[in-house]
Amino acid sequence: MSSSVSPLAPTNVPTLPDLAGVRLATAAAGIRYKGRTDVLLVALDPGTAVAGVFTKSKCPSAPVEWCRDKLKGGSARVLVVNSGNANAFTGKTGRQATTLTASIASKAIGCKPAEVFLASTGVIGEPLDATKFDGVLGKLAETAQPGGWMDAARAIMTTDTFPKVATATVKIGKTKVTINGMAKGAGMIAPDMATMLSFVFTDAPLSASCLQALLKAGVADTFNAVTIDGDTSTSDTLLAFATGAAAKAGAPKISRASDPRLKAFVKAFNAVLADLAEQVARDGEGARKLVEIIVDGATSQASARKIAMSIANSPLVKTAIAGEDANWGRVVMAVGKAGEPADRDKLSIAFNGIRVAKSGARDPSYNEAEVSAAMKKPEIQIKVSLGLGKGRDRVLTCDLTKAYVEINGDYRS
Amino acid sequence: MSSSVSPLAPTNVPTLPDLAGVRLATAAAGIRYKGRTDVLLVALDPGTAVAGVFTKSKCPSAPVEWCRDKLKGGSARVLVVNSGNANAFTGKTGRQATTLTASIASKAIGCKPAEVFLASTGVIGEPLDATKFDGVLGKLAETAQPGGWMDAARAIMTTDTFPKVATATVKIGKTKVTINGMAKGAGMIAPDMATMLSFVFTDAPLSASCLQALLKAGVADTFNAVTIDGDTSTSDTLLAFATGAAAKAGAPKISRASDPRLKAFVKAFNAVLADLAEQVARDGEGARKLVEIIVDGATSQASARKIAMSIANSPLVKTAIAGEDANWGRVVMAVGKAGEPADRDKLSIAFNGIRVAKSGARDPSYNEAEVSAAMKKPEIQIKVSLGLGKGRDRVLTCDLTKAYVEINGDYRS
């Protein structure tokens, strides 16, 4: 639905290599709009381990409930993602739709329904007619190919203005393994809410519990450190799959996340997550500025996170950034409302490296023209030093523009 | 600097009667802009009790710290309010400015500095030149009159689009007492943040501790149940003053908030607070809709409050209201992200009395045209029934419009 690509879109988009054990295919199933690609099927070789993290919403979508339940098995053979309908707040029919989709997918692949993973994004409160997958998933399973990652990333877009992919290669022992990931971000299918979906794949031979531990640790400073508007979708889903295919090339099977042989892999895995999460922020609804918020000198890292999130979610801070205004007064306000330890008279605040406030007052040495020029950049860093302790954290967000209100408010007017 | 009055402004504005023991005067002291009224002095007769509640910000303004400290004395002789400069985040010079202002005011009135109460709103991070009050406060003390409440309410406005006043008369025993109040709301003096200031006066003979207890109880469901954008000013201040002048007319002196003779007074006092708080919501920056959110069936009242606030502060809900869209999916989202007990499949949601969702799915009986018509009204009620317990609560907010982003983001561009 978006007409123009975000000015914050990455300029270098990588070509994702084939990944042993993963085949992809997309189709137009007519879930909501005719003629647009709206289904992605990812076929996974036997022995694929799966891990997942989901929305913390107390009112999750039916596919989120399905995946949470099936994660217990630890094994995946197919992922089915549709856009056009989120199958959220659809009551009993929502559960029936996930059951039917999984049944169709399991027959198409030849696996148990418990090895089918599902994600849906789009309109909510409308029943998802899963019979539309009948026939479609069978054909996709037959035609799925190792390539086509960019098509896959496009199929799961809603009003994202660009497809989001990331990749890394790294060695476990002496064997090269690959990590490929895709995400969709805070886009919209009118009249509904933003949803974050992300899927990461590797051929590394990792156990499900190892992958789950890596994923849980990895999201803390990546996907969980990004906020667009502080709202949380009922459908947010991040699934990771490890096909284990690299074992044939000599990669050791690894069952513990703390295994020292995983050191380089963990770094690369987290970098893929960080890359995807940053792209989500870069494509925030109406975003014109990518905003990095760094808080240091807090009493703990958790305290620094709370303060950083308070700043990142403050409409007054976000509108100031949109107005290219180094409004440190609003940053003080957001620090103050976080409820965490802070001493007004020890606070320092810098925008893009230029300190504008120190020791509880305006920094008398700062140059207004220099700050104004810095605020025109597409990437803004706000650094807050509390001067209390060693707690440090970083979150990413974007500015709040009139385009955000337009995208989210104007479609019926 | 708003050009037009909010479409949500009350149509009937009461004329506030004189209140024995209170005299008011305003002046243009040139705090920030020349020629605009920016100082209010309220002279209070000896024996006036004072109570206050303030921002929960960990980085409060210098006047907030001054008032908190002086409340211990329980006695007030003068209130000085200025617009144009909030004296917030001004370091040591902020404390010096409050001390100097209080010194000038105490000499003007003939009282102790500890009986001076201060509030400031406007630009932050700029030193407040309190020498500007020299001479001005003396003249105001001489010329202060029992009337002029509306001028006083105007003097404390920043970008409020209308002055906010409320009044009530009620009996304590057989004696009529009066309650007069004024507030300023979420207005702006570029380039700074919104601040809520409110001052309530009565001639009832109440002790300071009684008044403090009444105020603390009274704000819970009034000022603390209103949110514009979830942001909290460093300067939010609500002060209450009881001159006790009605004792001469026979009103009994009351020292406990639980005194049964106060029953009618408490009701009227809370009604004044509720009236002022609602006017603040009606004048939210860029607001075009007043939004009342009622949550019932929660596991407790506190839980209902958290869920109601989560809905009220959700940018996606607020932009939907601006777009006149009964987007109950976003309401479900906001319920889900509150983190409080909720069962998706028991939720019911109604907009202006029309149920659009029940039992975890769209209400099949609702009429889209009827809902669309209801959403065009200037006042929108969202009612969420959780179906879990007896917890109920209510909060007020407004919609999120492009005008909000303009007011808060565009002034430098």
Coordinates of N, CA and C in Angstrom, one line a residue, chain A residues 56-62 65 88-92 95 124-127 188 191-194 229-234 285 310 313-317 319-320 322-330 332-345 347-349 357-362 366 368 372 400-413, chain B residues 56-62 65 88-92 95 124-127 188 191-194 229-234 285 310 313-317 319-320 322-330 332-345 347-349 357-362 366 368 372 400-413:
Chain A
K56 N 4.4 -10.6 23.5 CA 4.0 -10.8 24.9 C 2.5 -10.5 25.1
S57 N 1.8 -10.2 24.0 CA 0.4 -9.9 24.2 C -0.4 -11.0 24.9
K58 N -1.3 -10.5 25.8 CA -2.2 -11.5 26.4 C -3.3 -11.9 25.5
C59 N -3.4 -11.3 24.3 CA -4.4 -11.6 23.4 C -3.8 -12.0 22.1
P60 N -3.0 -13.1 22.0 CA -2.3 -13.4 20.8 C -3.2 -14.0 19.7
S61 N -2.6 -14.0 18.5 CA -3.4 -14.5 17.4 C -3.4 -16.0 17.5
A62 N -4.3 -16.6 16.7 CA -4.3 -18.1 16.6 C -3.0 -18.7 16.2
E65 N -0.6 -18.9 19.0 CA -0.9 -20.0 19.9 C -0.5 -21.4 19.4
A88 N -6.3 -13.2 13.7 CA -6.2 -12.7 15.1 C -7.6 -12.3 15.6
F89 N -8.0 -12.5 16.8 CA -9.3 -12.2 17.4 C -10.4 -12.7 16.5
T90 N -10.2 -14.0 16.2 CA -11.2 -14.7 15.3 C -11.9 -15.8 16.1
G91 N -11.7 -15.9 17.4 CA -12.4 -16.8 18.2 C -12.1 -18.3 17.8
K92 N -13.1 -19.1 17.9 CA -12.9 -20.5 17.7 C -12.6 -20.8 16.2
R95 N -8.9 -20.9 15.6 CA -8.2 -22.2 15.9 C -8.5 -23.2 14.8
I124 N -7.4 -8.0 11.0 CA -7.7 -8.9 12.1 C -9.2 -8.8 12.4
G125 N -9.7 -9.9 13.1 CA -11.1 -9.9 13.4 C -12.0 -10.5 12.2
E126 N -11.3 -10.8 11.1 CA -12.0 -11.4 10.0 C -11.6 -12.9 10.0
P127 N -12.6 -13.8 9.8 CA -12.2 -15.2 9.7 C -11.3 -15.4 8.5
M188 N 1.3 -1.9 7.4 CA -0.1 -2.0 7.7 C -0.9 -2.6 6.6
P191 N -7.6 -2.1 7.6 CA -7.6 -1.2 8.7 C -6.9 -1.8 9.9
D192 N -5.8 -2.3 9.8 CA -5.3 -3.1 10.9 C -3.9 -2.7 11.4
M193 N -3.4 -3.5 12.3 CA -2.2 -3.0 13.1 C -0.9 -3.6 12.5
A194 N 0.1 -2.9 12.8 CA 1.4 -3.3 12.5 C 1.8 -4.7 13.1
D229 N 6.2 2.5 17.9 CA 5.2 3.4 18.6 C 4.8 2.9 19.9
G230 N 5.5 1.9 20.4 CA 5.2 1.3 21.7 C 4.1 0.3 21.7
D231 N 3.4 0.2 20.6 CA 2.3 -0.7 20.5 C 2.9 -2.1 20.1
T232 N 2.1 -3.1 20.6 CA 2.6 -4.5 20.4 C 1.5 -5.3 19.7
S233 N 1.9 -5.8 18.6 CA 0.9 -6.6 17.8 C 0.5 -7.9 18.5
T234 N -0.6 -8.4 18.2 CA -1.1 -9.7 18.7 C -0.4 -10.9 18.0
E285 N 6.5 3.1 10.3 CA 5.4 3.8 9.6 C 5.7 5.3 9.6
S310 N 11.6 4.6 27.5 CA 10.8 5.8 27.8 C 11.1 6.9 26.8
N313 N 9.8 5.9 23.2 CA 8.3 5.8 23.0 C 7.7 7.1 23.3
S314 N 8.4 8.2 23.6 CA 7.8 9.5 24.0 C 7.4 10.2 22.7
P315 N 6.1 10.4 22.5 CA 5.6 11.2 21.4 C 6.2 12.5 21.3
L316 N 6.5 13.2 22.4 CA 7.1 14.5 22.3 C 8.5 14.5 21.9
V317 N 9.3 13.5 22.3 CA 10.7 13.3 21.8 C 10.6 13.0 20.3
T319 N 8.3 13.6 18.0 CA 7.9 14.7 17.1 C 9.0 15.7 17.0
A320 N 9.7 15.9 18.1 CA 10.8 16.9 18.1 C 11.9 16.4 17.0
A322 N 11.3 14.6 14.4 CA 10.7 14.8 13.1 C 10.8 16.3 12.7
G323 N 10.8 17.2 13.7 CA 10.9 18.6 13.5 C 12.4 19.1 13.5
E324 N 13.3 18.1 13.5 CA 14.8 18.3 13.5 C 15.2 19.3 14.6
D325 N 14.6 19.1 15.7 CA 14.8 19.9 16.9 C 15.6 19.2 18.0
A326 N 16.7 19.6 18.4 CA 17.5 18.9 19.5 C 16.9 19.3 20.8
N327 N 15.7 18.9 21.0 CA 14.9 19.3 22.2 C 15.2 18.5 23.4
W328 N 16.3 18.8 24.0 CA 16.8 18.0 25.2 C 15.9 18.1 26.4
G329 N 15.1 19.2 26.4 CA 14.1 19.3 27.5 C 13.1 18.1 27.5
R330 N 12.7 17.7 26.3 CA 11.8 16.6 26.2 C 12.5 15.3 26.6
V332 N 14.8 15.1 28.9 CA 14.8 15.1 30.4 C 13.4 14.6 30.9
M333 N 12.4 15.1 30.2 CA 11.0 14.7 30.6 C 10.9 13.2 30.5
A334 N 11.4 12.6 29.4 CA 11.2 11.2 29.2 C 12.1 10.4 30.2
V335 N 13.2 10.9 30.6 CA 14.1 10.3 31.6 C 13.3 10.3 32.9
G336 N 12.7 11.5 33.2 CA 12.0 11.7 34.5 C 10.8 10.8 34.6
K337 N 10.1 10.6 33.5 CA 8.9 9.8 33.6 C 9.1 8.3 33.7
A338 N 10.3 7.9 33.4 CA 10.6 6.4 33.3 C 10.5 5.8 34.7
G339 N 10.6 6.6 35.8 CA 10.5 6.1 37.1 C 11.8 5.4 37.6
E340 N 12.8 5.4 36.9 CA 14.1 4.8 37.3 C 15.0 5.8 37.9
P341 N 16.0 5.4 38.7 CA 16.9 6.3 39.4 C 17.5 7.3 38.4
A342 N 17.4 8.6 38.7 CA 18.0 9.6 37.8 C 18.2 10.8 38.7
D343 N 19.3 11.5 38.5 CA 19.5 12.8 39.2 C 19.6 13.9 38.2
R344 N 18.6 14.7 38.2 CA 18.5 15.8 37.2 C 19.8 16.6 37.1
D345 N 20.5 16.8 38.2 CA 21.6 17.7 38.2 C 22.9 16.9 37.7
L347 N 22.7 14.8 34.9 CA 22.3 14.4 33.5 C 23.2 15.2 32.5
S348 N 23.7 14.4 31.5 CA 24.2 15.0 30.3 C 23.5 14.4 29.1
I349 N 23.3 15.2 28.1 CA 22.6 14.8 26.9 C 23.3 15.3 25.6
A357 N 23.5 19.4 26.9 CA 23.1 19.6 28.3 C 24.1 18.9 29.2
K358 N 24.5 19.5 30.3 CA 25.3 18.8 31.2 C 25.1 19.3 32.6
S359 N 25.3 18.5 33.6 CA 25.1 18.9 35.0 C 23.8 19.6 35.3
G360 N 22.7 19.1 34.7 CA 21.4 19.6 35.1 C 21.1 21.0 34.5
A361 N 21.8 21.4 33.4 CA 21.4 22.6 32.7 C 22.0 22.6 31.3
R362 N 21.6 23.6 30.5 CA 22.1 23.7 29.2 C 23.6 23.8 29.2
Y366 N 27.6 24.8 23.8 CA 27.2 24.2 22.5 C 26.8 25.3 21.5
E368 N 24.5 26.3 18.5 CA 23.2 26.0 18.0 C 23.2 25.6 16.5
S372 N 21.9 22.2 14.9 CA 20.8 22.3 13.8 C 21.2 21.5 12.6
L400 N 8.3 10.4 14.8 CA 6.8 10.4 14.7 C 6.4 11.6 13.8
T401 N 6.0 11.2 12.6 CA 5.7 12.2 11.6 C 4.2 12.3 11.3
K402 N 3.8 13.3 10.5 CA 2.4 13.4 10.1 C 2.0 12.2 9.2
A403 N 3.0 11.6 8.5 CA 2.8 10.5 7.7 C 2.3 9.3 8.5
Y404 N 2.9 9.1 9.8 CA 2.4 8.1 10.7 C 0.9 8.2 10.9
V405 N 0.5 9.4 11.3 CA -0.9 9.6 11.6 C -1.8 9.4 10.3
E406 N -1.2 9.8 9.2 CA -1.9 9.6 7.9 C -2.1 8.1 7.6
I407 N -1.0 7.3 7.7 CA -1.1 5.9 7.5 C -2.0 5.2 8.4
N408 N -2.0 5.6 9.7 CA -2.8 4.9 10.7 C -4.2 5.5 10.9
G409 N -4.4 6.7 10.4 CA -5.7 7.4 10.8 C -6.5 7.8 9.6
D410 N -5.9 7.9 8.5 CA -6.6 8.6 7.4 C -7.4 7.7 6.4
Y411 N -7.2 6.4 6.6 CA -7.6 5.6 5.5 C -9.2 5.5 5.4
R412 N -9.9 5.9 6.5 CA -11.3 5.9 6.4 C -11.9 7.2 6.1
S413 N -11.0 8.3 6.3 CA -11.6 9.6 6.2 C -11.6 10.1 4.8
Chain B
K56 N 5.2 13.0 39.0 CA 6.0 11.9 39.5 C 7.3 11.8 38.8
S57 N 7.6 12.8 38.0 CA 8.9 12.8 37.3 C 10.1 12.8 38.3
K58 N 11.1 12.0 37.9 CA 12.3 12.0 38.8 C 13.2 13.2 38.5
C59 N 12.8 14.0 37.5 CA 13.6 15.2 37.2 C 12.7 16.4 37.3
P60 N 12.1 16.7 38.5 CA 11.1 17.8 38.6 C 11.7 19.2 38.4
S61 N 10.9 20.1 38.1 CA 11.4 21.5 38.0 C 11.7 22.1 39.4
A62 N 12.4 23.2 39.4 CA 12.7 23.9 40.7 C 11.5 24.3 41.5
E65 N 10.0 21.4 43.3 CA 10.8 21.0 44.5 C 10.6 22.0 45.7
A88 N 12.7 24.8 34.7 CA 13.0 23.4 34.8 C 14.3 23.1 34.1
F89 N 15.1 22.2 34.7 CA 16.4 21.8 34.2 C 17.3 23.0 34.1
T90 N 17.3 23.8 35.1 CA 18.1 25.0 35.2 C 19.2 25.0 36.2
G91 N 19.4 23.7 36.8 CA 20.5 23.5 37.7 C 20.3 24.4 39.0
K92 N 21.5 24.9 39.5 CA 21.5 25.7 40.7 C 20.8 27.0 40.5
R95 N 17.2 26.9 41.5 CA 16.9 27.0 43.0 C 17.1 28.5 43.4
I124 N 11.9 25.4 28.9 CA 12.8 24.8 29.9 C 14.2 24.8 29.5
G125 N 15.1 24.8 30.5 CA 16.5 24.8 30.3 C 17.1 26.2 30.1
E126 N 16.2 27.2 30.2 CA 16.6 28.6 30.2 C 16.5 29.1 31.6
P127 N 17.6 29.8 32.1 CA 17.5 30.4 33.4 C 16.3 31.4 33.5
M188 N 1.6 24.4 24.7 CA 3.0 24.5 24.5 C 3.5 25.9 24.4
P191 N 10.1 26.1 22.4 CA 10.1 24.7 21.9 C 10.0 23.7 23.0
D192 N 9.0 23.8 23.8 CA 9.0 23.0 25.0 C 7.8 22.2 25.3
M193 N 7.8 21.6 26.4 CA 6.8 20.5 26.6 C 5.5 21.0 27.3
A194 N 4.5 20.2 27.2 CA 3.2 20.4 27.8 C 3.4 20.3 29.3
D229 N -0.8 12.2 25.9 CA 0.1 11.4 25.0 C 1.0 10.5 25.8
G230 N 0.7 10.4 27.1 CA 1.5 9.5 28.0 C 2.8 10.1 28.5
D231 N 3.0 11.3 28.0 CA 4.2 12.0 28.5 C 3.9 12.8 29.8
T232 N 4.9 12.9 30.6 CA 4.8 13.5 31.9 C 5.7 14.7 32.0
S233 N 5.1 15.9 32.3 CA 5.9 17.1 32.4 C 6.7 17.1 33.7
T234 N 7.8 17.8 33.7 CA 8.6 17.9 34.9 C 8.0 18.9 35.9
E285 N -3.4 18.7 22.8 CA -2.8 19.3 21.6 C -3.3 18.6 20.3
S310 N -3.5 1.7 28.9 CA -2.8 1.1 27.7 C -3.6 1.5 26.4
N313 N -3.2 5.4 25.8 CA -1.9 5.8 25.3 C -1.5 5.2 24.0
S314 N -2.3 4.3 23.4 CA -1.9 3.6 22.2 C -2.0 4.5 21.0
P315 N -0.8 4.8 20.4 CA -0.9 5.7 19.2 C -1.8 5.1 18.1
L316 N -1.8 3.7 18.0 CA -2.7 3.1 16.9 C -4.1 3.3 17.2
V317 N -4.5 3.2 18.5 CA -5.9 3.4 18.9 C -6.3 4.9 18.6
T319 N -4.9 7.2 16.7 CA -5.0 7.6 15.2 C -6.2 7.0 14.6
A320 N -6.6 5.8 15.0 CA -7.9 5.3 14.5 C -9.1 6.1 14.8
A322 N -8.9 9.3 15.4 CA -8.8 10.5 14.6 C -9.4 10.2 13.2
G323 N -9.2 9.0 12.7 CA -9.7 8.6 11.4 C -11.2 8.1 11.4
E324 N -11.8 8.3 12.6 CA -13.2 8.0 12.7 C -13.5 6.5 12.4
D325 N -12.6 5.7 12.9 CA -12.6 4.2 12.5 C -12.8 3.4 13.8
A326 N -13.8 2.7 13.9 CA -14.1 1.8 15.1 C -13.2 0.6 15.1
N327 N -11.9 0.8 15.1 CA -10.9 -0.2 14.9 C -10.7 -1.0 16.2
W328 N -11.6 -2.0 16.5 CA -11.6 -2.7 17.7 C -10.4 -3.6 17.7
G329 N -9.8 -4.0 16.6 CA -8.6 -4.8 16.6 C -7.5 -4.1 17.3
R330 N -7.4 -2.8 17.1 CA -6.3 -2.1 17.9 C -6.6 -2.0 19.3
V332 N -8.1 -4.4 21.0 CA -7.6 -5.8 21.5 C -6.1 -5.8 21.7
M333 N -5.4 -5.2 20.7 CA -4.0 -5.1 20.8 C -3.5 -4.4 22.1
A334 N -4.2 -3.2 22.3 CA -3.8 -2.4 23.5 C -4.2 -3.2 24.8
V335 N -5.3 -3.9 24.8 CA -5.6 -4.8 26.0 C -4.5 -5.8 26.1
G336 N -4.1 -6.4 25.1 CA -3.1 -7.5 25.1 C -1.8 -7.0 25.6
K337 N -1.4 -5.8 25.2 CA 0.0 -5.4 25.6 C 0.0 -4.8 27.0
A338 N -1.1 -4.6 27.7 CA -1.1 -4.1 29.0 C -0.5 -5.0 30.0
G339 N -0.4 -6.3 29.7 CA 0.2 -7.3 30.6 C -0.7 -7.7 31.7
E340 N -1.9 -7.2 31.7 CA -2.9 -7.6 32.8 C -3.7 -8.8 32.4
P341 N -4.3 -9.5 33.4 CA -5.1 -10.6 33.0 C -6.2 -10.2 32.0
A342 N -6.3 -11.0 30.9 CA -7.3 -10.8 29.9 C -7.5 -12.1 29.1
D343 N -8.7 -12.4 28.8 CA -8.9 -13.6 28.0 C -9.6 -13.2 26.7
R344 N -8.8 -13.4 25.6 CA -9.2 -12.9 24.3 C -10.6 -13.3 24.0
D345 N -10.9 -14.6 24.4 CA -12.2 -15.1 23.9 C -13.4 -14.7 24.8
L347 N -13.6 -11.2 25.6 CA -13.6 -9.8 25.4 C -14.8 -9.3 24.6
S348 N -15.4 -8.2 25.1 CA -16.4 -7.5 24.3 C -16.0 -6.0 24.2
I349 N -16.2 -5.4 23.1 CA -15.8 -4.0 22.9 C -17.0 -3.3 22.2
A357 N -17.6 -6.2 19.0 CA -16.9 -7.4 19.2 C -17.4 -8.1 20.5
K358 N -17.6 -9.4 20.4 CA -18.0 -10.1 21.6 C -17.4 -11.5 21.6
S359 N -17.1 -12.1 22.7 CA -16.6 -13.5 22.8 C -15.4 -13.8 21.9
G360 N -14.5 -12.8 21.8 CA -13.3 -13.1 21.1 C -13.4 -13.0 19.6
A361 N -14.5 -12.4 19.1 CA -14.6 -12.3 17.6 C -15.5 -11.1 17.3
R362 N -15.6 -10.7 16.0 CA -16.5 -9.7 15.6 C -17.9 -10.0 16.0
Y366 N -23.5 -6.4 14.4 CA -23.3 -5.0 14.4 C -23.4 -4.4 12.9
E368 N -22.4 -1.7 10.3 CA -21.3 -0.9 10.0 C -21.7 0.6 9.8
S372 N -20.2 3.7 11.9 CA -19.5 4.8 11.2 C -20.1 6.2 11.6
L400 N -5.2 11.3 18.4 CA -3.9 11.7 17.9 C -4.0 12.1 16.5
T401 N -3.8 13.4 16.2 CA -4.1 14.0 14.9 C -2.8 14.5 14.3
K402 N -2.8 14.8 13.0 CA -1.7 15.4 12.4 C -1.4 16.8 13.0
A403 N -2.4 17.4 13.6 CA -2.2 18.7 14.3 C -1.3 18.5 15.5
Y404 N -1.4 17.4 16.2 CA -0.5 17.1 17.3 C 1.0 17.1 16.8
V405 N 1.2 16.4 15.7 CA 2.6 16.3 15.2 C 3.1 17.7 14.8
E406 N 2.1 18.5 14.2 CA 2.5 19.8 13.7 C 2.9 20.7 14.9
I407 N 2.0 20.7 15.9 CA 2.3 21.5 17.1 C 3.6 21.2 17.8
N408 N 3.9 19.9 17.8 CA 5.0 19.4 18.6 C 6.3 19.2 17.7
G409 N 6.1 19.2 16.4 CA 7.3 18.9 15.6 C 7.6 19.9 14.5
D410 N 6.7 20.8 14.2 CA 6.9 21.6 13.0 C 7.5 23.0 13.3
Y411 N 7.6 23.4 14.6 CA 7.9 24.8 14.8 C 9.3 25.2 14.4
R412 N 10.2 24.2 14.2 CA 11.5 24.6 13.8 C 11.7 24.4 12.3
S413 N 10.7 23.7 11.7 CA 11.0 23.3 10.3 C 10.4 24.4 9.3

